[in-house]
Short mmCIF file of C-alpha atoms and ligand atoms in Angstrom, two decimals:
data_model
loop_
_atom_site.label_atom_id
_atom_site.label_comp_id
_atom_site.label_asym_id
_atom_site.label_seq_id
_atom_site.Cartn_x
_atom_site.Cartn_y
_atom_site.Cartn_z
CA UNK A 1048 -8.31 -8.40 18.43
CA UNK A 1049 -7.81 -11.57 20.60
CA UNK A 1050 -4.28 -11.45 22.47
CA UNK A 1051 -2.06 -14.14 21.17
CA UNK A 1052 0.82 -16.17 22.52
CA UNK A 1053 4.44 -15.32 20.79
CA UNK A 1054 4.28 -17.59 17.45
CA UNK A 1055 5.69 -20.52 18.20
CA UNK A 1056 7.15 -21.24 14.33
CA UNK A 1057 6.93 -19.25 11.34
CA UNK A 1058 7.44 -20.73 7.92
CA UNK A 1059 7.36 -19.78 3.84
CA UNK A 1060 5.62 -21.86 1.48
CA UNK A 1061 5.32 -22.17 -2.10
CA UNK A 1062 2.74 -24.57 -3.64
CA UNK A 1063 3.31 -25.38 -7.17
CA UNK A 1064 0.51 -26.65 -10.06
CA UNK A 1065 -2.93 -25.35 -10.72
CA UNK A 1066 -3.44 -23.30 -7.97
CA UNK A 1067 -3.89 -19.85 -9.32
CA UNK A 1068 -7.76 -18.91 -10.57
CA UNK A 1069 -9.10 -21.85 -8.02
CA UNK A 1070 -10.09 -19.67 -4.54
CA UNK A 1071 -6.79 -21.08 -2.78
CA UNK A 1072 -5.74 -17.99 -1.45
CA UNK A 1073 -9.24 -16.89 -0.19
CA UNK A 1074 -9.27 -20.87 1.24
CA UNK A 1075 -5.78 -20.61 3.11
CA UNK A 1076 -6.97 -17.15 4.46
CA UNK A 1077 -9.83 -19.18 6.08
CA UNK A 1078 -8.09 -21.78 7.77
CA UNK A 1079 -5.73 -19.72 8.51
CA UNK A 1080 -7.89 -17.80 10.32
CA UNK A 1081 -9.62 -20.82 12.29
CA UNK A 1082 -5.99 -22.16 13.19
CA UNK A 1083 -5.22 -18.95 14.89
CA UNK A 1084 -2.64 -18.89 11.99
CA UNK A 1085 -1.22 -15.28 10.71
CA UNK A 1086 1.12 -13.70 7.76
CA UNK A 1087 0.13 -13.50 3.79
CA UNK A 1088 -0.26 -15.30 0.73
CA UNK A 1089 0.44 -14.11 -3.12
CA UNK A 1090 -0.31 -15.20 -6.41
CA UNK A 1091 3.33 -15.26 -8.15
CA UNK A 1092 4.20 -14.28 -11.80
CA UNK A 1093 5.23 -17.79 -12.42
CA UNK A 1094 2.72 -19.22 -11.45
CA UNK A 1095 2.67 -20.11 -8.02
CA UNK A 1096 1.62 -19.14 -4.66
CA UNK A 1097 3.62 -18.18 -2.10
CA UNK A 1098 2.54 -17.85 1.65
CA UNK A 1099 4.02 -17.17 5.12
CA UNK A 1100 2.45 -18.15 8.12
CA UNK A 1101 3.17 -18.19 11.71
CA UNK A 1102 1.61 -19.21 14.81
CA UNK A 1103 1.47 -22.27 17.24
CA UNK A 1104 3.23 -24.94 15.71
CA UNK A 1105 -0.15 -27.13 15.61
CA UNK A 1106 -1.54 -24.60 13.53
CA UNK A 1107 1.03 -24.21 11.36
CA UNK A 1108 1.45 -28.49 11.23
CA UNK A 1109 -2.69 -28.13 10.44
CA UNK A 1110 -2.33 -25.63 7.70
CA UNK A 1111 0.48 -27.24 5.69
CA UNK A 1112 -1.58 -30.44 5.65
CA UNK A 1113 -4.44 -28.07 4.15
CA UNK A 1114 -1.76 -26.66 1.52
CA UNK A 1115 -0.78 -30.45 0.72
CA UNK A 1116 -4.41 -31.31 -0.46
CA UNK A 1117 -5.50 -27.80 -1.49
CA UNK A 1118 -9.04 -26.64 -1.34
CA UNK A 1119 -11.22 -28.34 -3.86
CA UNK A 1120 -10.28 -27.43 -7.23
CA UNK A 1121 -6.81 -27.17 -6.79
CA UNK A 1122 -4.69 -29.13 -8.22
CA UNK A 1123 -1.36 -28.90 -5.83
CA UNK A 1124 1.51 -30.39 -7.68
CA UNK A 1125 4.42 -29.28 -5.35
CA UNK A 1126 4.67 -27.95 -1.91
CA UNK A 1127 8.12 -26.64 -0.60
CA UNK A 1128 7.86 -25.54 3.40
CA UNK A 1129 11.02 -24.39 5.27
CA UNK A 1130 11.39 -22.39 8.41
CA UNK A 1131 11.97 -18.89 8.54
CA UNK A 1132 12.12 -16.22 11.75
CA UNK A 1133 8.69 -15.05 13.15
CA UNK A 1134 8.03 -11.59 12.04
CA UNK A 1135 5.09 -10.32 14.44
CA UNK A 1136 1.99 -10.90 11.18
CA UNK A 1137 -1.18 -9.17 13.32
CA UNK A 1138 -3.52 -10.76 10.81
CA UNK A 1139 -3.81 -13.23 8.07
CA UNK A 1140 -3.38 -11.13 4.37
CA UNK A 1141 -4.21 -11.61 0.69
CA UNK A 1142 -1.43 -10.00 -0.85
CA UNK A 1143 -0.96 -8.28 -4.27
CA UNK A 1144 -4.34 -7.10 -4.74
CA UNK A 1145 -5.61 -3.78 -5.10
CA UNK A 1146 -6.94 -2.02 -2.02
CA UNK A 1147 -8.38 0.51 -4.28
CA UNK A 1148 -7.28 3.76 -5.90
CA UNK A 1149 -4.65 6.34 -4.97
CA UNK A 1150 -3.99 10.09 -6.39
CA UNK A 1151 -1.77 12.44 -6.04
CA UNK A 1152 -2.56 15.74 -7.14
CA UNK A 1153 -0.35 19.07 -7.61
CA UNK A 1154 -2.28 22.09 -5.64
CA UNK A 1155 -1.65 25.39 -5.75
CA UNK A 1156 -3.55 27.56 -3.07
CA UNK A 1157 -2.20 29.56 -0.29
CA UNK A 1158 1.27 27.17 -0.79
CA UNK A 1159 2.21 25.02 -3.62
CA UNK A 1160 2.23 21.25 -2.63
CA UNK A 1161 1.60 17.41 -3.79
CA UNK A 1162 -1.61 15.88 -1.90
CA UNK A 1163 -1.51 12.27 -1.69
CA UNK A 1164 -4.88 10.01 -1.24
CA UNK A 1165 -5.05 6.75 -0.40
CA UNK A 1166 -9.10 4.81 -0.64
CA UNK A 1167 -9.90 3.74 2.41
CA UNK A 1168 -13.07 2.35 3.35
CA UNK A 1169 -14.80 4.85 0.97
CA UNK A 1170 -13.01 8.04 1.67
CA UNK A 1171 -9.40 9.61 0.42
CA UNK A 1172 -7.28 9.34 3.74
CA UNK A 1173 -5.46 12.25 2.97
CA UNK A 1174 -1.27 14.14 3.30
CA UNK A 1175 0.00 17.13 1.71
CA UNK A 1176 3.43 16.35 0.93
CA UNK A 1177 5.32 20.17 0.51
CA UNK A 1178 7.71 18.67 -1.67
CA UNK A 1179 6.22 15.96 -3.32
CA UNK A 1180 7.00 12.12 -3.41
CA UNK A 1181 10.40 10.56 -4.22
CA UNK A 1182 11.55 7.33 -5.45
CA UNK A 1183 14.82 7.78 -3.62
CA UNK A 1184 14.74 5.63 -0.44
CA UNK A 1185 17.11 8.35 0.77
CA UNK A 1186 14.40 10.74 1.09
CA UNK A 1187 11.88 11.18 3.62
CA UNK A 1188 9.27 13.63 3.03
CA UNK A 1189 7.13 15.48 5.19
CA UNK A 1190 3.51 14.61 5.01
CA UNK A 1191 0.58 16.33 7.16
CA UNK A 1192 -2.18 14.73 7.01
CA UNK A 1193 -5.42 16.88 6.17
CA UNK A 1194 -9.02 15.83 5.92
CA UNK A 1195 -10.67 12.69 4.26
CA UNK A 1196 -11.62 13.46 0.33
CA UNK A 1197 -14.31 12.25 -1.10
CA UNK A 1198 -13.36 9.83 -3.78
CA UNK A 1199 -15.27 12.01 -6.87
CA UNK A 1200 -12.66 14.68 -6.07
CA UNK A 1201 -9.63 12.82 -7.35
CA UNK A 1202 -10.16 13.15 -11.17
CA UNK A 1203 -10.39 17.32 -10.54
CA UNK A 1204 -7.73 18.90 -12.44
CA UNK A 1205 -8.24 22.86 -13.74
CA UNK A 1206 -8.29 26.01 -12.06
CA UNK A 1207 -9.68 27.02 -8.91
CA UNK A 1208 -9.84 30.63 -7.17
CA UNK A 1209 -6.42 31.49 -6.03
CA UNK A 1210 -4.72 28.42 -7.38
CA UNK A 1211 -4.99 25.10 -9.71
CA UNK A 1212 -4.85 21.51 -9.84
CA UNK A 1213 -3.42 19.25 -11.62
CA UNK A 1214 -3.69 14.93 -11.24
CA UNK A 1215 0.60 14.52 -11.38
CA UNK A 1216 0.01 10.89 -10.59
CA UNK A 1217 -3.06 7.83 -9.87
CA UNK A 1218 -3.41 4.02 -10.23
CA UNK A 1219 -3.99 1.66 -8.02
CA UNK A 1220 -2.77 0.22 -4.45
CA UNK A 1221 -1.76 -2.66 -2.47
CA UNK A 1222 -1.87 -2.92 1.22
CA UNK A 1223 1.19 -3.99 2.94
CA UNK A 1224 2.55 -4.64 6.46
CA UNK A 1225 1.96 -6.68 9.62
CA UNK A 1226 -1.69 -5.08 10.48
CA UNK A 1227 -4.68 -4.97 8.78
CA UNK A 1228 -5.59 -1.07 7.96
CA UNK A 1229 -6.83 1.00 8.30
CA UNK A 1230 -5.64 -0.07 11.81
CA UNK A 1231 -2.35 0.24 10.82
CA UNK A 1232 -2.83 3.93 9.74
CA UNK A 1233 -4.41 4.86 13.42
CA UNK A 1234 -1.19 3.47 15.14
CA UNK A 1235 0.88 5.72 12.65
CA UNK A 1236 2.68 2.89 10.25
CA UNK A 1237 1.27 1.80 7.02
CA UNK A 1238 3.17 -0.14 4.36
CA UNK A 1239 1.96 -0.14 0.62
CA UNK A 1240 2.43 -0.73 -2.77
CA UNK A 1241 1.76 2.06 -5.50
CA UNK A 1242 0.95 1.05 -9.36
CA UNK A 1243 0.81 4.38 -10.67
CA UNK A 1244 1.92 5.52 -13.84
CA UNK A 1245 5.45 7.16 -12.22
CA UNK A 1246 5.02 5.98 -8.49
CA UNK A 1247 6.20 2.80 -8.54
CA UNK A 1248 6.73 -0.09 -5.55
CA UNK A 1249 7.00 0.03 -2.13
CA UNK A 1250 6.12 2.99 0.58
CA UNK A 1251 5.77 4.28 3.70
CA UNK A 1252 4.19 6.29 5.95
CA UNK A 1253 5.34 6.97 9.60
CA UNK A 1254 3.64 9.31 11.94
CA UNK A 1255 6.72 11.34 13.58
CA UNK A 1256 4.88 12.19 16.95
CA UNK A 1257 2.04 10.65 18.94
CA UNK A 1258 -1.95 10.66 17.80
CA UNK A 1259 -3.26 12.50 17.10
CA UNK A 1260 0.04 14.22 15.26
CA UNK A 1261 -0.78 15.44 11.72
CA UNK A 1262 3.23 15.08 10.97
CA UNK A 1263 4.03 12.06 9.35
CA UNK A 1264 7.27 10.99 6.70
CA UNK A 1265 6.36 9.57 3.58
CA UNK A 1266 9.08 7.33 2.32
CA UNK A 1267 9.98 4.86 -0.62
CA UNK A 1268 11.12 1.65 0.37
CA UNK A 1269 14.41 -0.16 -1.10
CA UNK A 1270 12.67 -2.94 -3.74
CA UNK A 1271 13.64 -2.89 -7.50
CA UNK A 1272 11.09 0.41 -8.10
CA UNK A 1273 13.74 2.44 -5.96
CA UNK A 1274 15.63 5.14 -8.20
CA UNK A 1275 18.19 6.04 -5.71
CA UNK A 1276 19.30 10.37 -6.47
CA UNK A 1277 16.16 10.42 -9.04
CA UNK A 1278 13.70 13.70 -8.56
CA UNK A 1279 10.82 12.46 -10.25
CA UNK A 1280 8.80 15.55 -9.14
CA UNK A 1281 11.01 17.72 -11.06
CA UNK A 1282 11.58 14.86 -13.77
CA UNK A 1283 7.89 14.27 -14.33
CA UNK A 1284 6.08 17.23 -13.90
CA UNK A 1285 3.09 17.09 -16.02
CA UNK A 1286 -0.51 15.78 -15.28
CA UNK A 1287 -1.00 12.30 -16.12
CA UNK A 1288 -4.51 13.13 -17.49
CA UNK A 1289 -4.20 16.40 -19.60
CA UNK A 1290 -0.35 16.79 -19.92
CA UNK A 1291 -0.52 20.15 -18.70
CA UNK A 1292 2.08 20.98 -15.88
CA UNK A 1293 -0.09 22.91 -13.02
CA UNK A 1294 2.29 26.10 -14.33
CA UNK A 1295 0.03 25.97 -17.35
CA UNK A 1296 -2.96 25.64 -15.77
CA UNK A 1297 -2.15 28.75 -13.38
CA UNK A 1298 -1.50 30.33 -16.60
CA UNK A 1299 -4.72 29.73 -17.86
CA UNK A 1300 -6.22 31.89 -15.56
CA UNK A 1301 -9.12 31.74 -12.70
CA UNK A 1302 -12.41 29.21 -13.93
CA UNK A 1303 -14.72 31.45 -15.84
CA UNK A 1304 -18.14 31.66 -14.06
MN1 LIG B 104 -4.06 20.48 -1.06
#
């Protein structure tokens, strides 16, 4: 990535009209991108789309004239700029679309733990979390990361030799955060957004020592998904596919061959 001087301004932007459906984020990523312009822009549930940028002050001066036309086939009714501080943005982001899937899946072998898999760049980027996610931003679980998965492995739920499976949560994710991943993951931060039928919102994962440390903390962040003192491992413990807790699939007994 090309060094860049500090940015020089940073601002928010919302651009009001017919400007969802019309390639205007895809567009402003573009120019962006050309201006030497970084941060994000989001389609909004009402309607419009919202943007940060920062950068030299030309660039940002260039890209709100861009915003004020809109790429052809917009139809920009409104555009409200103010200045806001400059947050570090590594890279110019689409935000509040899926990155692809996530799982996490309830494993009993030699321990009993939660494995949580993130898609990324064709693979499960992997952590087995002993104790299982929380939606308490209190918490901060252990997470050691293990090998890449391959992504036909995430719909296994039964019994295996010596243990079981069960899928205790899946859906889809958003990437968050001031660098594009998975660079983000190899310097040991990455920000994201879970849509999963009980994970909800904001996370984190921090690597607690340097690369190439397996120990990282998995952690929810504070947005309107937090249930601060919830335990929604022990709350929610059945699969999200069968309904079966992983107790009754141990129960079951080893696969018949
Ligand atoms: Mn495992």
């Amino acid at each position: 990535m090309e060094t860049q001087d500090p940015a020089a301004r940073a601002i928010r932007a919302v651009i009001a009209g017919s400007v969802q459906g019309v390639g205007l984020r895809e567009a402003t990523r573009r120019r962006a991108d050309q201006l030497g312009v970084r941060g994000w822009v989001r389609n909004e549930d009402d309607g419009t789309v919202a943007l940060h940028a920062e950068g030299p002050s030309a660039g940002i001066d260039a890209l709100v004239a861009f915003l004020a036309r809109g790429p052809r086939g917009a139809g920009v009714a409104e555009l409200s700029v103010h200045d806001v501080r400059v947050e570090g943005h590594e890279q110019f982001a689409i935000r509040g679309v899926s990155a692809g899937g996530f799982v996490v899946q309830e494993h009993a072998s030699s321990t009993r733990h939660f494995d949580l898999r993130l898609e990324v760049a064709q693979t499960m980027r992997s952590w087995a979390v002993p104790k299982g996610p929380s939606l308490d931003p209190a918490v901060k679980r252990l997470a050691v990361q293990v090998d890449d998965h391959a992504i036909e492995h995430n719909a296994f739920e039964g019994p295996t030799e010596g243990g079981g499976v069960v899928v205790w949560d899946r859906g889809a994710y958003e990437r968050g955060g001031r660098v594009p991943w998975p660079e983000a993951l190899d310097r040991g931060h990455a920000v994201f957004v879970l849509h999963g039928e009980k994970l909800q919102g904001g996370f984190a994962l921090q690597r607690t020592g340097r690369a190439p440390s397996s120990q990282w903390l998995l952690l929810k962040r504070r947005d309107d998904e937090a249930r601060p003192g919830s335990d929604v491992v022990a709350e929610r413990p059945a699969s999200v596919v069968s309904g079966l807790t992983l107790d009754e699939i141990l129960q079951a007994g080893p696969p018949r061959s």
